[in-house]
Coordinates of N, CA and C in Angstrom, one line a residue:
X203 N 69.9 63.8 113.2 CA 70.0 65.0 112.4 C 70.9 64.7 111.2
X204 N 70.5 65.0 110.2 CA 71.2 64.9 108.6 C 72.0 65.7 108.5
X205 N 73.2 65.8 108.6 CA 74.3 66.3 107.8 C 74.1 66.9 106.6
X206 N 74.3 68.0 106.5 CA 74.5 68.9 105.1 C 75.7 69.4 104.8
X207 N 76.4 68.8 103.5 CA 77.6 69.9 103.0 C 77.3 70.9 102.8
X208 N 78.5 71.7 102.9 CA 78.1 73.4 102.9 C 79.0 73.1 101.5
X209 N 78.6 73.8 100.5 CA 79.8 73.7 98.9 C 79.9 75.2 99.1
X210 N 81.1 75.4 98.3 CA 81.8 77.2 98.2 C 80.7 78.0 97.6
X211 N 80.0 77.8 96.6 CA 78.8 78.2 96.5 C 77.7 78.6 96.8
X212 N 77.4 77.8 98.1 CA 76.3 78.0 98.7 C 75.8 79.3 99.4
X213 N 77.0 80.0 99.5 CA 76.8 81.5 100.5 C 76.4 81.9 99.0
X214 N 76.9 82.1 97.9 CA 76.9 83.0 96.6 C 75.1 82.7 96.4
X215 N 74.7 81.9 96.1 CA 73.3 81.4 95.7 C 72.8 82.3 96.7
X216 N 73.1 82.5 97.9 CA 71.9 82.9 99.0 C 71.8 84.2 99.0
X217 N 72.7 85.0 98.3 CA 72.5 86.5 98.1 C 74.1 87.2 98.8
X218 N 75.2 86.7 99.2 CA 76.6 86.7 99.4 C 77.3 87.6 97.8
X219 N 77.8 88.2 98.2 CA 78.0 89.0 97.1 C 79.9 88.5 96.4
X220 N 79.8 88.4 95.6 CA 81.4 87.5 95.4 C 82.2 88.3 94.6
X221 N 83.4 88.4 95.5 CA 84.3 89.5 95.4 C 85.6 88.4 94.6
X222 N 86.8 88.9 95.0 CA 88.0 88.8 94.2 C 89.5 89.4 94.9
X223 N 90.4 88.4 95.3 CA 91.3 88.5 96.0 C 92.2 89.1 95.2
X224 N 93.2 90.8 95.2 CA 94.2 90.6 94.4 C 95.4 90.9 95.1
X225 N 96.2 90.8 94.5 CA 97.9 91.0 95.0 C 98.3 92.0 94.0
X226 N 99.1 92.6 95.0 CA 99.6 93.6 94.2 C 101.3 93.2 94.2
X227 N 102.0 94.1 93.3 CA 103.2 94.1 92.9 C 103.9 94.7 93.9
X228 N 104.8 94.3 94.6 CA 106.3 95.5 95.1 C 107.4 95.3 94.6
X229 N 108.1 95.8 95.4 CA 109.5 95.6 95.2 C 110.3 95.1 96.0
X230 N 109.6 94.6 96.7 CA 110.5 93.8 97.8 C 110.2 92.0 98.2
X231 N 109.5 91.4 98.0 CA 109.3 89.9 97.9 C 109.8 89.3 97.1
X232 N 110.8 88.6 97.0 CA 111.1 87.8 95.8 C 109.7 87.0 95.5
X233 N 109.9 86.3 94.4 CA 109.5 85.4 93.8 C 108.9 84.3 94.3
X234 N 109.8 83.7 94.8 CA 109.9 81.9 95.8 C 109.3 82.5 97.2
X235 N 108.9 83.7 97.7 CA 108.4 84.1 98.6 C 106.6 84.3 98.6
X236 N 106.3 84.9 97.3 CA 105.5 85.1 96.7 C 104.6 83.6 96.1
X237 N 105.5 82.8 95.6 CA 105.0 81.6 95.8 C 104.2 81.1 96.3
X238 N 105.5 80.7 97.5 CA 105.1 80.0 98.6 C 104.2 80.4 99.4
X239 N 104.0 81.5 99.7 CA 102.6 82.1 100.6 C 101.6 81.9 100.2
X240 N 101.3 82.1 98.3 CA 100.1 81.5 97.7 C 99.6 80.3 97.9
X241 N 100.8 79.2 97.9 CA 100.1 77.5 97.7 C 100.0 77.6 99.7
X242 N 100.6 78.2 100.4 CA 100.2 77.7 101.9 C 99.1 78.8 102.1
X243 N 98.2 79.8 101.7 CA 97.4 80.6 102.3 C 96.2 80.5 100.9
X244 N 96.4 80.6 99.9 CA 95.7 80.6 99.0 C 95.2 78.8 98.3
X245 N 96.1 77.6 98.3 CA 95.9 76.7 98.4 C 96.2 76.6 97.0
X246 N 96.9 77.2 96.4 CA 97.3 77.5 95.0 C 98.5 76.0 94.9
X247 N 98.7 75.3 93.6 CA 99.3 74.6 93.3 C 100.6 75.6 92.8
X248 N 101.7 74.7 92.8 CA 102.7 75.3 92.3 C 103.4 76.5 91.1
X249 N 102.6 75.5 90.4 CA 102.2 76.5 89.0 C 101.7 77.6 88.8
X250 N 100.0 77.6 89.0 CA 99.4 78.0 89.2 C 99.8 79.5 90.4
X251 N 100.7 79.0 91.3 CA 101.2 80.3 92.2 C 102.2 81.0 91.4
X252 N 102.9 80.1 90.4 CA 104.4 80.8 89.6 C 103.8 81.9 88.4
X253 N 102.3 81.4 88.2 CA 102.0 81.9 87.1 C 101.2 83.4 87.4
X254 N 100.1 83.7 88.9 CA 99.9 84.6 89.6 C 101.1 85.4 89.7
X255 N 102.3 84.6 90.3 CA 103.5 85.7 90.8 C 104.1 86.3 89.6
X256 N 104.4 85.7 88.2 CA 104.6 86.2 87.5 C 103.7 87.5 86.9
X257 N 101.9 87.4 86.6 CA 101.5 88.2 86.2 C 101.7 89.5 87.0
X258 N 101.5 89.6 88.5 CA 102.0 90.4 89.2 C 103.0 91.3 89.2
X259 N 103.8 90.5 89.2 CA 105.5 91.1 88.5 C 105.6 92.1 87.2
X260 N 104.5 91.4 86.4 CA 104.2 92.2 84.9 C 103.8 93.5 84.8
X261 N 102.6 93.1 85.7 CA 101.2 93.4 85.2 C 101.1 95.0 86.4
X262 N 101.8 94.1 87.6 CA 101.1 95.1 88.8 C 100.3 94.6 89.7
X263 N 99.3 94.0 88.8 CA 98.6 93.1 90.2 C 97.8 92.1 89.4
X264 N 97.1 91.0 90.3 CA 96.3 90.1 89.5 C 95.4 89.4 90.5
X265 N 94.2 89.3 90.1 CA 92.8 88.3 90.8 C 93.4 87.2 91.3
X266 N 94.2 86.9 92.5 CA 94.3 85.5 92.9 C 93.6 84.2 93.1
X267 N 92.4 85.1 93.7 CA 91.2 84.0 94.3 C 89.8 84.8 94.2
X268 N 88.2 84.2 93.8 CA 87.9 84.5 93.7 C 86.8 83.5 94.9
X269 N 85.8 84.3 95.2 CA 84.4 83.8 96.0 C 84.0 84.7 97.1
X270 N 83.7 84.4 98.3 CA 83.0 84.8 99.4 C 84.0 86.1 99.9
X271 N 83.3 87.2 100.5 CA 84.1 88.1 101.4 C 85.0 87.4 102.5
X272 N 84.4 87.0 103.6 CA 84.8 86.3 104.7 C 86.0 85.5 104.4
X273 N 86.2 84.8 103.7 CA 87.0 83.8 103.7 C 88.1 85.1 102.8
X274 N 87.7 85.0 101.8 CA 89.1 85.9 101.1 C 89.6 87.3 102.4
X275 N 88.6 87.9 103.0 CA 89.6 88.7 103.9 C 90.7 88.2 104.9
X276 N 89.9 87.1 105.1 CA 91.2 85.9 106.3 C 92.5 85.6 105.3
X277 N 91.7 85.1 103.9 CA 93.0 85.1 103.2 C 94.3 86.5 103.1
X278 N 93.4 87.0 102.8 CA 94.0 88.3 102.5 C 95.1 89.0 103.9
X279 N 94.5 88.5 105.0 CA 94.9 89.3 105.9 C 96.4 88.5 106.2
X280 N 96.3 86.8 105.7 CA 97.3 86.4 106.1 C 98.7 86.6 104.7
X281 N 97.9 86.6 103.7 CA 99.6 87.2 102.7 C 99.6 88.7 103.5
X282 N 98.6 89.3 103.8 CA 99.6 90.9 104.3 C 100.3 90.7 105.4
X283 N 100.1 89.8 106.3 CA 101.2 89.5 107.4 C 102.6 88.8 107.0
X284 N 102.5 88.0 105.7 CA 103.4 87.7 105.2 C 104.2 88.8 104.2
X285 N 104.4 90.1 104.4 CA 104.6 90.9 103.9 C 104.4 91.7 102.0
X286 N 103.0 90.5 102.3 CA 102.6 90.7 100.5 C 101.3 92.1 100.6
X287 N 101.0 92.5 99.8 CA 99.8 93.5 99.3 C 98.4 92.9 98.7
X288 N 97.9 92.7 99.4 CA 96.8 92.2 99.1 C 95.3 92.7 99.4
X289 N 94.2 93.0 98.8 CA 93.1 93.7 98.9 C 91.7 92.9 98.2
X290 N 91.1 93.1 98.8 CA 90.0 92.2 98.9 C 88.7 92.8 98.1
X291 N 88.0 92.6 96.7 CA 87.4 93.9 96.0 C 86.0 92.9 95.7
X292 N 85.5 93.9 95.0 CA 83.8 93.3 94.7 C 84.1 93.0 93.2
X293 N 84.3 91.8 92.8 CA 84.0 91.3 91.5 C 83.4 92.0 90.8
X294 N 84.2 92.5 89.2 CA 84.2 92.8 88.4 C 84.2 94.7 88.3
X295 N 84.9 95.0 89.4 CA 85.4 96.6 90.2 C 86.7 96.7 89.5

């Protein structure tokens, strides 16, 4: 049997509908909290998590991750256990 990669795209092509992970702002996470849950749950590099946590802070909330339902609700589910706000939406909502 031949092995097939599955690529992140491949549910999208098939009729998967591609949503958008965002975080919202509170008042109670610091920063280095906020972070760190991004690069260990979201797979976000350093930066790239300082620069999410920052818009957040600004803004209120911001598109963390974008692609497949399934996978962003697992994401999702695990910053909310990490005491962050996170919601799972239909791209471009």
């Amino acid at each position: 049997m031949k092995e097939r990669t599955l690529h992140r795209d491949d549910k999208l092509k098939h009729g998967g509908e591609k949503c958008v992970l965002v975080l919202y702002n509170d008042e109670v996470n610091t920063f280095d909290h906020v972070i760190k849950s991004l690069v260990e749950v979201c797979g976000h590099d350093a930066v790239q998590a300082e620069q999410c946590a920052l818009i957040v802070h600004l803004k209120g909330s911001c598109e963390i991750k974008s692609g497949i339902r399934e996978a962003l609700n697992a994401m999702s589910r695990s910053l909310n256990f990490k005491g962050l706000t996170s919601r799972v939406e239909i791209a471009g909502n």
